[in-house]
mmCIF file of C-alpha atoms in Angstrom:
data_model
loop_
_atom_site.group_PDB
_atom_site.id
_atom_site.type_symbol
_atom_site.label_atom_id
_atom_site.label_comp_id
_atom_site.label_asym_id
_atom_site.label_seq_id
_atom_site.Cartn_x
_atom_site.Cartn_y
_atom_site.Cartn_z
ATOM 1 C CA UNK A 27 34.292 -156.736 -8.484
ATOM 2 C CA UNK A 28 34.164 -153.318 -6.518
ATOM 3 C CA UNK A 29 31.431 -153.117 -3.832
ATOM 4 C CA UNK A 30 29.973 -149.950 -5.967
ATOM 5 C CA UNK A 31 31.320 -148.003 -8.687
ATOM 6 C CA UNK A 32 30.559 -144.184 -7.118
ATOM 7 C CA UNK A 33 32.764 -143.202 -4.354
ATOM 8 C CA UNK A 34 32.958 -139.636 -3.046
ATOM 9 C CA UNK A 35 37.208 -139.670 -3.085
ATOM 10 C CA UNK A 36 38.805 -142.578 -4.753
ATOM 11 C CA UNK A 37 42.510 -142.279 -3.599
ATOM 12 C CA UNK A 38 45.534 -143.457 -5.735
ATOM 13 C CA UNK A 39 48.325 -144.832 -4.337
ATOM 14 C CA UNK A 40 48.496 -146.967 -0.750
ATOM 15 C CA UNK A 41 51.637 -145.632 0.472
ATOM 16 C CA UNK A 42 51.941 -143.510 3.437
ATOM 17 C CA UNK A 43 50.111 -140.183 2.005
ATOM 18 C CA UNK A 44 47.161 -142.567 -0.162
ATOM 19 C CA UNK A 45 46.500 -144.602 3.423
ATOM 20 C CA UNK A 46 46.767 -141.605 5.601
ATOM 21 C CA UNK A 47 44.226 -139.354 3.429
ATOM 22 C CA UNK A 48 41.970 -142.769 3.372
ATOM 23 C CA UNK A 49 42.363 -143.150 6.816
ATOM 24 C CA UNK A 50 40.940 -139.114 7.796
ATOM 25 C CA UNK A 51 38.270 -139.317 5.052
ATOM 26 C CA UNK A 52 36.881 -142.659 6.377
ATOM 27 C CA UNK A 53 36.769 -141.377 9.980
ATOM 28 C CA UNK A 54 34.894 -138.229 8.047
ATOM 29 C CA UNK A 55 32.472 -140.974 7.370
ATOM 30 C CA UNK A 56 33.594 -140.011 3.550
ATOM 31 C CA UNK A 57 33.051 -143.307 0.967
ATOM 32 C CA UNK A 58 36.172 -143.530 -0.019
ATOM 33 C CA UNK A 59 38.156 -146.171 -2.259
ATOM 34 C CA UNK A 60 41.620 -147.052 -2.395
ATOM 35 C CA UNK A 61 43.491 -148.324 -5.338
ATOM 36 C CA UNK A 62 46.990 -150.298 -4.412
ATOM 37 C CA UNK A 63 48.903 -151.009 -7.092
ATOM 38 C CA UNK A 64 51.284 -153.194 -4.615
ATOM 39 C CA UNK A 65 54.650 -151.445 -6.350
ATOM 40 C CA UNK A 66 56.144 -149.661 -3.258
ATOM 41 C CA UNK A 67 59.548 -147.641 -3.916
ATOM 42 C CA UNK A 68 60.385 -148.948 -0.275
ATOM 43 C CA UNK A 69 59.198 -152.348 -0.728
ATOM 44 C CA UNK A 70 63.116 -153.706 0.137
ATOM 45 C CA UNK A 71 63.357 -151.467 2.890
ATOM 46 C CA UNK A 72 63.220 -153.248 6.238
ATOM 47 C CA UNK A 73 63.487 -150.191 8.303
ATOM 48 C CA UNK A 74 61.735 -146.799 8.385
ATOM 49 C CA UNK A 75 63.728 -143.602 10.157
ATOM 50 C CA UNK A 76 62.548 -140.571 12.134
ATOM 51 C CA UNK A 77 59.113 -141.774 12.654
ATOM 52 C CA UNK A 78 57.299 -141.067 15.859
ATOM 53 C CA UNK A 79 56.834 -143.666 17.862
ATOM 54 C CA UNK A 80 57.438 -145.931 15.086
ATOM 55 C CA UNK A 81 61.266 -146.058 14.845
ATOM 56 C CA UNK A 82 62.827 -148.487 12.568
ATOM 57 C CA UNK A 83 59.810 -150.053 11.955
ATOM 58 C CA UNK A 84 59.214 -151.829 8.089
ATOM 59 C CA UNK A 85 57.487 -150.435 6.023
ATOM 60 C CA UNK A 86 55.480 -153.384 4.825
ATOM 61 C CA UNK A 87 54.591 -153.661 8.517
ATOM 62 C CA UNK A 88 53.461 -149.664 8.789
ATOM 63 C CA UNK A 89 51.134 -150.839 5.684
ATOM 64 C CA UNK A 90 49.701 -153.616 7.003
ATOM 65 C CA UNK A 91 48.913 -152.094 10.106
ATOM 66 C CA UNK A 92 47.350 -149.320 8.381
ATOM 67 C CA UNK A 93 45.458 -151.378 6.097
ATOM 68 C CA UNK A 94 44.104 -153.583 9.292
ATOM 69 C CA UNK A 95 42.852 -150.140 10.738
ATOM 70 C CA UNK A 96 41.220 -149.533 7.701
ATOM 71 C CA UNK A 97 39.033 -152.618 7.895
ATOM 72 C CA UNK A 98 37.585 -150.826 11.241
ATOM 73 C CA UNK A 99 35.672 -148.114 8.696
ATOM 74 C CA UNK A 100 32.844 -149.120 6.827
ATOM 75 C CA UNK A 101 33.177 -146.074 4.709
ATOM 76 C CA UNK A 102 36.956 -147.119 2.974
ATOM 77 C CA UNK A 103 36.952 -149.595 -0.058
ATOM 78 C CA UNK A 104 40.272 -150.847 -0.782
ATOM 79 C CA UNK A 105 40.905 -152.499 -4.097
ATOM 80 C CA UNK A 106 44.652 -154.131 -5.571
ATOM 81 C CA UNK A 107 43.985 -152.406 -8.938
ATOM 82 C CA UNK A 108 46.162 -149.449 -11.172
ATOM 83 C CA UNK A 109 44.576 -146.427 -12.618
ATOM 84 C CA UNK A 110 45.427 -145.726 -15.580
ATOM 85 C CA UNK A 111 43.563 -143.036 -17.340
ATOM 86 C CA UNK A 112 40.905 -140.316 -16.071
ATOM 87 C CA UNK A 113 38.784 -137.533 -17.113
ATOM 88 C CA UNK A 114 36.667 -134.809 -15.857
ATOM 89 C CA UNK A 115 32.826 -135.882 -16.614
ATOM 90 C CA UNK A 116 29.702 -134.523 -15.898
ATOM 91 C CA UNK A 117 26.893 -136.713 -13.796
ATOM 92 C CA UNK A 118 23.514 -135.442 -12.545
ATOM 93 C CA UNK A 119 24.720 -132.005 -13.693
ATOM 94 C CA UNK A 120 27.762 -132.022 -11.373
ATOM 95 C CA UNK A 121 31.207 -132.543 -12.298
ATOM 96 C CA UNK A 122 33.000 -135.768 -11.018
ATOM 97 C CA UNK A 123 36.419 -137.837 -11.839
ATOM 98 C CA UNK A 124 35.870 -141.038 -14.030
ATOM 99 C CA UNK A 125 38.906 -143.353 -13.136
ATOM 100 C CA UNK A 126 39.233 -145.976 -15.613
ATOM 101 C CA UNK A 127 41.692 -149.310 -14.176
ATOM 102 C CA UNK A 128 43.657 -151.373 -15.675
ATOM 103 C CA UNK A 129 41.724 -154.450 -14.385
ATOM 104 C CA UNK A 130 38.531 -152.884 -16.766
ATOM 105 C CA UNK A 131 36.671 -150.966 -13.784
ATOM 106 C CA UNK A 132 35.533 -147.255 -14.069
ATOM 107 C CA UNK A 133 34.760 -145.572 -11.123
ATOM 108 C CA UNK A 134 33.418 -142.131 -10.880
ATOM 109 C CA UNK A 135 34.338 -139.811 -7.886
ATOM 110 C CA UNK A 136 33.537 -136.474 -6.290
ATOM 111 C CA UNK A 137 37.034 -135.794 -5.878
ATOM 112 C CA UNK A 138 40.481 -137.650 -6.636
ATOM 113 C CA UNK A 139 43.924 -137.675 -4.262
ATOM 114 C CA UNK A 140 47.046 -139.200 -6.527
ATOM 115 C CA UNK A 141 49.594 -140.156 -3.808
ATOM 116 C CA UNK A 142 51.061 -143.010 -6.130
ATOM 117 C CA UNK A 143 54.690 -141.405 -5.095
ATOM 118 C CA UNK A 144 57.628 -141.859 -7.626
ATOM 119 C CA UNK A 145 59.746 -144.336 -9.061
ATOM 120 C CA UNK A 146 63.462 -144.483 -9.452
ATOM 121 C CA UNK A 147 64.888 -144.635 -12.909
ATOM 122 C CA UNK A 148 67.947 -147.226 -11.902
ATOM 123 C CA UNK A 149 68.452 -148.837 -15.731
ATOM 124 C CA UNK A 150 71.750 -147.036 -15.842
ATOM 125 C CA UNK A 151 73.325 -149.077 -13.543
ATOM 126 C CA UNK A 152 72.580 -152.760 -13.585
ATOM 127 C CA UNK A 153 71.880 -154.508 -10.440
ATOM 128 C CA UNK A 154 71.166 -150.787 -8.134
ATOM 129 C CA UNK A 155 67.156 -151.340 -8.449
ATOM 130 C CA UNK A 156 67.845 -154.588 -5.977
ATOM 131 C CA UNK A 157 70.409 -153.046 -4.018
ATOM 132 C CA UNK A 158 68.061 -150.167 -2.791
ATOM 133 C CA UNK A 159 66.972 -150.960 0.683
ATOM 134 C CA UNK A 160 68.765 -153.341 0.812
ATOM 135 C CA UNK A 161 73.048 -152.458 0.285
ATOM 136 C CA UNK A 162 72.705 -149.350 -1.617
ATOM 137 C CA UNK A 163 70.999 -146.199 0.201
ATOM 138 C CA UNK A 164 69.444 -142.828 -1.026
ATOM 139 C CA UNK A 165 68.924 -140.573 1.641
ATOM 140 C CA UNK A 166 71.826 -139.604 4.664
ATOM 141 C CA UNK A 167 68.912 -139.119 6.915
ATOM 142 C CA UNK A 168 66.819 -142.246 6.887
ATOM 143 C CA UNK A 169 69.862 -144.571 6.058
ATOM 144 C CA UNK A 170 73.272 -142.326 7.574
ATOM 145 C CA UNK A 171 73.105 -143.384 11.169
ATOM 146 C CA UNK A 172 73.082 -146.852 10.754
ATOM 147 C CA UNK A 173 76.153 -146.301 7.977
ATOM 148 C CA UNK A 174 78.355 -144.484 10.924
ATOM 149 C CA UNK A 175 81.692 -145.664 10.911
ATOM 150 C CA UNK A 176 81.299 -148.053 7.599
ATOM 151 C CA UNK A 177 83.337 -147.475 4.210
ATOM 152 C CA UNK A 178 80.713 -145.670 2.268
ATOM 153 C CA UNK A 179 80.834 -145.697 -1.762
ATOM 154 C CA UNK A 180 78.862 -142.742 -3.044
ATOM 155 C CA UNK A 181 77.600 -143.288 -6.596
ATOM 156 C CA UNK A 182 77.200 -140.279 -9.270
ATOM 157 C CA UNK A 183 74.310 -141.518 -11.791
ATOM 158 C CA UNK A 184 73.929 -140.140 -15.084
ATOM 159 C CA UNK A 185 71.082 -137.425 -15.486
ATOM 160 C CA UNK A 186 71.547 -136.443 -12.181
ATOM 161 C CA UNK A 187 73.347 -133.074 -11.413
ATOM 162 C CA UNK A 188 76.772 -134.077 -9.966
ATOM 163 C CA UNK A 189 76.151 -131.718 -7.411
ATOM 164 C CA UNK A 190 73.717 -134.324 -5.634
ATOM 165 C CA UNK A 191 76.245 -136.956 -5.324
ATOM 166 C CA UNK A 192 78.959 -134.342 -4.434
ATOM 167 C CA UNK A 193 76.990 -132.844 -1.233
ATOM 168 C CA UNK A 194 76.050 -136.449 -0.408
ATOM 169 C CA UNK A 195 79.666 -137.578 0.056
ATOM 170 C CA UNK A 196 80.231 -134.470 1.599
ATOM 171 C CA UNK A 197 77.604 -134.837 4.067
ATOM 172 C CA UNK A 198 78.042 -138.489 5.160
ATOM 173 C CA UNK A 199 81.751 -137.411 5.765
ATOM 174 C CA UNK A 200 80.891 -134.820 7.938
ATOM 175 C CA UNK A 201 78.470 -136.551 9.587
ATOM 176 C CA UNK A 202 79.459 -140.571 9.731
ATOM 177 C CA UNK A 203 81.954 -141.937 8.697
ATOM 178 C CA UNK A 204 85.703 -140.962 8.295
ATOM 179 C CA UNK A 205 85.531 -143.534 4.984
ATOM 180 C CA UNK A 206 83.683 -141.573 1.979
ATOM 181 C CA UNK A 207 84.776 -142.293 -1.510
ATOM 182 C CA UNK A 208 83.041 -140.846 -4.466
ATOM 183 C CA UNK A 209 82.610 -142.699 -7.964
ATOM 184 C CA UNK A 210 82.403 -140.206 -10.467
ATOM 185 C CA UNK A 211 83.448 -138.884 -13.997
ATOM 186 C CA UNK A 212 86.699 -136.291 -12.977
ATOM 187 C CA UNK A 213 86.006 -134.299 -15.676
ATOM 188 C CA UNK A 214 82.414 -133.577 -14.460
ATOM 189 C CA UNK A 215 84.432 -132.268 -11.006
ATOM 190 C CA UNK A 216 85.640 -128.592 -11.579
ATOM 191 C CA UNK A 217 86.564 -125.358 -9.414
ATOM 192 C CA UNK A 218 84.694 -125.313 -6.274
ATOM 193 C CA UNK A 219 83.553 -128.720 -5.821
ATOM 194 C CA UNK A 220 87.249 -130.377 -6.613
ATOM 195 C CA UNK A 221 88.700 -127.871 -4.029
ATOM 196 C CA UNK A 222 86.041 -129.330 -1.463
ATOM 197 C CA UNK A 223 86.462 -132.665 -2.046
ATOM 198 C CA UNK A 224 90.202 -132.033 -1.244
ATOM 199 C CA UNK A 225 89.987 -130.266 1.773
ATOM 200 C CA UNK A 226 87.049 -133.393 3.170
ATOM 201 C CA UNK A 227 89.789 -135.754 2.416
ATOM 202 C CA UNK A 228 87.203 -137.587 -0.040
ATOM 203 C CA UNK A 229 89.036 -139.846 -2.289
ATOM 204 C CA UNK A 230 86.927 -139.558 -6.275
ATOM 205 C CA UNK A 231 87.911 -142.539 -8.229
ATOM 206 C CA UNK A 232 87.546 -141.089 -11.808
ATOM 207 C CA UNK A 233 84.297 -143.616 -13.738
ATOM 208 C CA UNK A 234 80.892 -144.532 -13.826
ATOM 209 C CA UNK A 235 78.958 -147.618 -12.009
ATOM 210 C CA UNK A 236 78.159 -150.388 -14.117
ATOM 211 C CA UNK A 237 76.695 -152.436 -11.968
ATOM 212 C CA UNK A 238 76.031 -152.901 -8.211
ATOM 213 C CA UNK A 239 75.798 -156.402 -6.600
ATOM 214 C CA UNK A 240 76.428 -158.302 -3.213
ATOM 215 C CA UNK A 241 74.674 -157.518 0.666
ATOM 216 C CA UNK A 242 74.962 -155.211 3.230
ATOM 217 C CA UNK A 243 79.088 -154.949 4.012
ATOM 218 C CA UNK A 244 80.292 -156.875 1.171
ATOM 219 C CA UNK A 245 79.527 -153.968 -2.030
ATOM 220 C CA UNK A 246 80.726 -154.685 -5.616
ATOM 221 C CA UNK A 247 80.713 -151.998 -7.935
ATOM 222 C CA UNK A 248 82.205 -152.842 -11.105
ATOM 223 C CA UNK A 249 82.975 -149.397 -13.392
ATOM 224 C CA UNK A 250 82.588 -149.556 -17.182
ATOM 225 C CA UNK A 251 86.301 -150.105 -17.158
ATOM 226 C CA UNK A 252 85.291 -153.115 -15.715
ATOM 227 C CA UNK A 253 87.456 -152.011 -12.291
ATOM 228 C CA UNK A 254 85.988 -153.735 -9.667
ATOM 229 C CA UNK A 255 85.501 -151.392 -6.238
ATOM 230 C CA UNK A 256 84.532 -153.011 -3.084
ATOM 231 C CA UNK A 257 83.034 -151.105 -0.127
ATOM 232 C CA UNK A 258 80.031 -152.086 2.749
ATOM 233 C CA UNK A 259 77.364 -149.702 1.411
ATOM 234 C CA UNK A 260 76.714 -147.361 -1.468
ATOM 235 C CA UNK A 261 75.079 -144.733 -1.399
ATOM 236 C CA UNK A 262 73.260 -143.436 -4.551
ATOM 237 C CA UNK A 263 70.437 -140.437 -6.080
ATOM 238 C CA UNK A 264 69.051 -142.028 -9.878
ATOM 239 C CA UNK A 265 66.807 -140.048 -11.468
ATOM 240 C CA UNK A 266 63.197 -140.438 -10.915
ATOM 241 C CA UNK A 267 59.873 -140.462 -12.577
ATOM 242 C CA UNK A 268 55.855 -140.481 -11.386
ATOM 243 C CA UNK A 269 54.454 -143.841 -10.737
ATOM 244 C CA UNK A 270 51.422 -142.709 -12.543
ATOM 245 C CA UNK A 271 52.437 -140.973 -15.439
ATOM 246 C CA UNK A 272 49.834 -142.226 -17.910
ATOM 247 C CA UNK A 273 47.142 -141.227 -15.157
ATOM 248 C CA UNK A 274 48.629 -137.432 -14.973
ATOM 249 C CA UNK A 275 49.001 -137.039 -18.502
ATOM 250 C CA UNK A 276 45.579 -138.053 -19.306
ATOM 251 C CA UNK A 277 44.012 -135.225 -16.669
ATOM 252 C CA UNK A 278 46.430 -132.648 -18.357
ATOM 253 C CA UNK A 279 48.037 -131.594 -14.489
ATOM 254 C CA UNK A 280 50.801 -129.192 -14.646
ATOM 255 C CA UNK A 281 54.169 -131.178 -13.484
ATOM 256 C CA UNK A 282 57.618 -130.096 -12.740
ATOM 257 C CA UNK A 283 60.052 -132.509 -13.245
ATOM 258 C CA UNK A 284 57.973 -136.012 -11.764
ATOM 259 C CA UNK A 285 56.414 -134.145 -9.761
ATOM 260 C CA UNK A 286 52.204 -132.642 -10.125
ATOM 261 C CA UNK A 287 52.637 -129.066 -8.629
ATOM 262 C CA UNK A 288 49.941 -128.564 -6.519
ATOM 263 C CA UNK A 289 48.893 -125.379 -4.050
ATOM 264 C CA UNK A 290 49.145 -125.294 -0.320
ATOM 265 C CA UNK A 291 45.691 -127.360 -0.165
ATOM 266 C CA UNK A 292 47.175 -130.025 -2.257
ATOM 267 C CA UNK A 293 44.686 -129.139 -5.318
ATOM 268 C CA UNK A 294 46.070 -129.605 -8.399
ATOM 269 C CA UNK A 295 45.362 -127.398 -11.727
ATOM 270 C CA UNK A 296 42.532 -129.266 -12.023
ATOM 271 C CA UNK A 297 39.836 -128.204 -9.397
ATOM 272 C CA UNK A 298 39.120 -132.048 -8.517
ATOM 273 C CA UNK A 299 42.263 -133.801 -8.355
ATOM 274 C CA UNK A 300 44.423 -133.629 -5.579
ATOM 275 C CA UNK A 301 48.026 -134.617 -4.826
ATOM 276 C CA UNK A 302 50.068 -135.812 -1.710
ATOM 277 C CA UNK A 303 53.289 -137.370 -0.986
ATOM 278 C CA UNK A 304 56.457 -137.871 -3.196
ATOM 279 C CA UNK A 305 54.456 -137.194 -6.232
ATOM 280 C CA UNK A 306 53.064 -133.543 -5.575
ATOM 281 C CA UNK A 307 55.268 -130.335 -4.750
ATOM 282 C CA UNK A 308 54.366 -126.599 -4.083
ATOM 283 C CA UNK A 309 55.422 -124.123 -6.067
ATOM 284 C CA UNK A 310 58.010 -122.664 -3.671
ATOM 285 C CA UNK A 311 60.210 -126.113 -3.635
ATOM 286 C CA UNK A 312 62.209 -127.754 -6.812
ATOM 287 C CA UNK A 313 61.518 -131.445 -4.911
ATOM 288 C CA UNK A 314 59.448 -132.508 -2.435
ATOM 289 C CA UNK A 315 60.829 -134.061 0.695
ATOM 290 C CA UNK A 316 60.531 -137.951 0.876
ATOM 291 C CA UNK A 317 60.478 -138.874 4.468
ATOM 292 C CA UNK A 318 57.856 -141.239 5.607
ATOM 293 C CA UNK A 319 56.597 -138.485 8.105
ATOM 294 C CA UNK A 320 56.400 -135.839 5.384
ATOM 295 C CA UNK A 321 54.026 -138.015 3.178
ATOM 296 C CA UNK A 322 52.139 -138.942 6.758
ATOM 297 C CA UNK A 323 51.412 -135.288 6.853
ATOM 298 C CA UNK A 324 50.729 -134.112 3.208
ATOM 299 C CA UNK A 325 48.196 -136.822 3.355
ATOM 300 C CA UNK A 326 46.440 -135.972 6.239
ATOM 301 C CA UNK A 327 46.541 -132.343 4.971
ATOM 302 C CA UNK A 328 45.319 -132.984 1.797
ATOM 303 C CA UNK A 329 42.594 -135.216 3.282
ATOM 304 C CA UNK A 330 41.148 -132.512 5.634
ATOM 305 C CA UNK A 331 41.268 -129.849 2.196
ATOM 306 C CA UNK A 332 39.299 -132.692 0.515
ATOM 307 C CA UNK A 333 36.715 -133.055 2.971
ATOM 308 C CA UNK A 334 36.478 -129.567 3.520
ATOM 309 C CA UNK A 335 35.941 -129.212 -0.308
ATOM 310 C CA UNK A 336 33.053 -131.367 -0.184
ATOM 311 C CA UNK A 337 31.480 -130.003 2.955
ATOM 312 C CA UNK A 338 31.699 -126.563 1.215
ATOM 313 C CA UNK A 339 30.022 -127.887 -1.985
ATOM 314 C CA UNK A 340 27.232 -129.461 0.120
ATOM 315 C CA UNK A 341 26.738 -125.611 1.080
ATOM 316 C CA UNK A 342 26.503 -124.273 -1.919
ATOM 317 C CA UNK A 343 29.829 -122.764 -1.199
ATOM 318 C CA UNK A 344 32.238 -122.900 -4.294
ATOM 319 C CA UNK A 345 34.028 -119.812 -3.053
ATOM 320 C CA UNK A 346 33.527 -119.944 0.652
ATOM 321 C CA UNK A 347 33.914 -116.572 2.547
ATOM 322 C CA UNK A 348 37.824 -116.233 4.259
ATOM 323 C CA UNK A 349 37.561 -115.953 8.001
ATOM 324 C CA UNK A 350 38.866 -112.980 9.712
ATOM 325 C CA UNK A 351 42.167 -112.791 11.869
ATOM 326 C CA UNK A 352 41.874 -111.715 15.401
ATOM 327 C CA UNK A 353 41.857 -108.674 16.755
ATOM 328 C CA UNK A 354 43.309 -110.243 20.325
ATOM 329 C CA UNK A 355 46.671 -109.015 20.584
#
């Protein structure tokens, strides 16, 4: 059971934008619950990158850390549970967020943050869902340093643009490692891109991944021609979608791509739900930026919007007055 069933900000997601926004609305003395559903996209990582302070630190330690924190404010609930559905209702003639989980509770809320992140789409390729984290890599920044010198197999995935996986290999060749191979269809490889490749000395075996097995410096990739390709890591972009579809389509939030588009508050189109992390981008980007730091800071961001929301309401302030620049020069 829940400790109560109204909360003033129920938070979605306990990744680093859900426990960051729980963690600055709790010291807001905010009652605030947080709903884990204990799928992390990271979960096989054992190293976070290009976090202050916190360098190569796993994530699963950066959560439980966090979560330990947590216990410190009497104001955060924290709950393993999945929303799946919500809806706008009306209570004492004000509007609130009823959140209806998949374990049967429904909570209402002043205001709702989704930070439930995304999930990669890896069915294409059997076995690459295990590898990530682990042998297979998405991102040159976290993952590239510790790949310097190692023979790197880069991965095009179907319903990805073959641009991604082109500017990947291209990057980790320029940056780490004089070894860069590229699976992908040749066809697919035309004009501009071809005549790169060529000149960065990056070797494209013409298929598609089948599957993906083995551990960190021992890679198999077997092609659908059933070629087998060994390397020491792969490095690969699958498609992704929200980790809380069901929840986004039943508020109606305007999306692009898996993504709820949000303004530079993190409010979404609908005036009580907010968004932070992987799973929210501004209008001005095509993707948001998936660094452990980034989501740190969207949900901090979105946290102090939140509680300034509320604080505002408390006024009577719906459309609060904009404060003046200064005349100082």
């Amino acid at each position: 059971m829940l400790p109560r069933e109204n909360y003033e900000v129920v938070v979605i997601g306990a990744g680093p934008a859900g426990l960051e926004a729980a963690l600055v609305l709790g010291r807001q003395r905010r009652k605030v619950l947080v709903l884990d559903s204990s799928a992390y996209r990271n979960a096989a990582s054992d190293a976070a990158h290009m976090l202050l302070g916190q360098e190569g630190t796993a994530p699963a330690l950066l959560r439980s850390r966090t979560l330990e924190s947590l216990k410190d404010l009497p104001y955060v609930d924290y709950a393993l549970d999945t929303a799946k559905t919500a809806e706008v209702t009306c209570h004492d003639q004000r509007e609130h967020v009823t959140i209806h989980t998949a374990a049967g509770h429904t909570i209402v809320a002043r205001r709702l943050i989704i930070a439930t992140g995304q999930r990669d789409v890896c069915e294409q390729v059997d076995g690459l869902a295990e590898a990530f984290g682990r042998y297979a890599f998405h991102c040159p920044y976290c993952h590239g340093f510790e790949a310097s010198g190692k023979d790197i197999l880069v991965l095009a995935i179907p319903g990805v643009p073959i641009a991604k996986a082109i500017f990947q290999a291209l990057y980790l060749k320029n940056r780490f490692s004089s070894s860069v191979r590229l699976l992908a269809p040749e066809r697919d490889i035309t004009g501009d891109f071809a005549k790169l490749l060529a000149t960065s000395s990056i070797d494209v075996l013409d298929g598609e991944a089948k599957t993906v097995t083995g551990s960190l410096g021992e890679v198999s990739v077997i092609t659908k021609d059933e070629t087998t390709l060994r390397c020491e890591l792969a490095f690969a972009t699958p498609p992704t979608e929200s980790a809380a579809k069901e929840l986004i389509e039943s508020l109606d939030l305007n999306t692009r791509g898996a993504c709820i588009m949000t303004d530079d508050h993190g409010r979404t189109s609908c005036h009580l739900v907010f968004a932070a992390g992987d799973v929210a981008v501004s209008p001005e980007e095509q993707e948001p930026m998936t660094f452990v730091s980034q989501a740190v800071a969207e949900g901090q961001r979105t946290a102090v919007w939140v509680d300034q929301d509320l604080f505002m309401e408390s006024l009577g302030m719906t459309d609060p007055p904009q404060i003046a620049p200064s005349d100082e020069s």
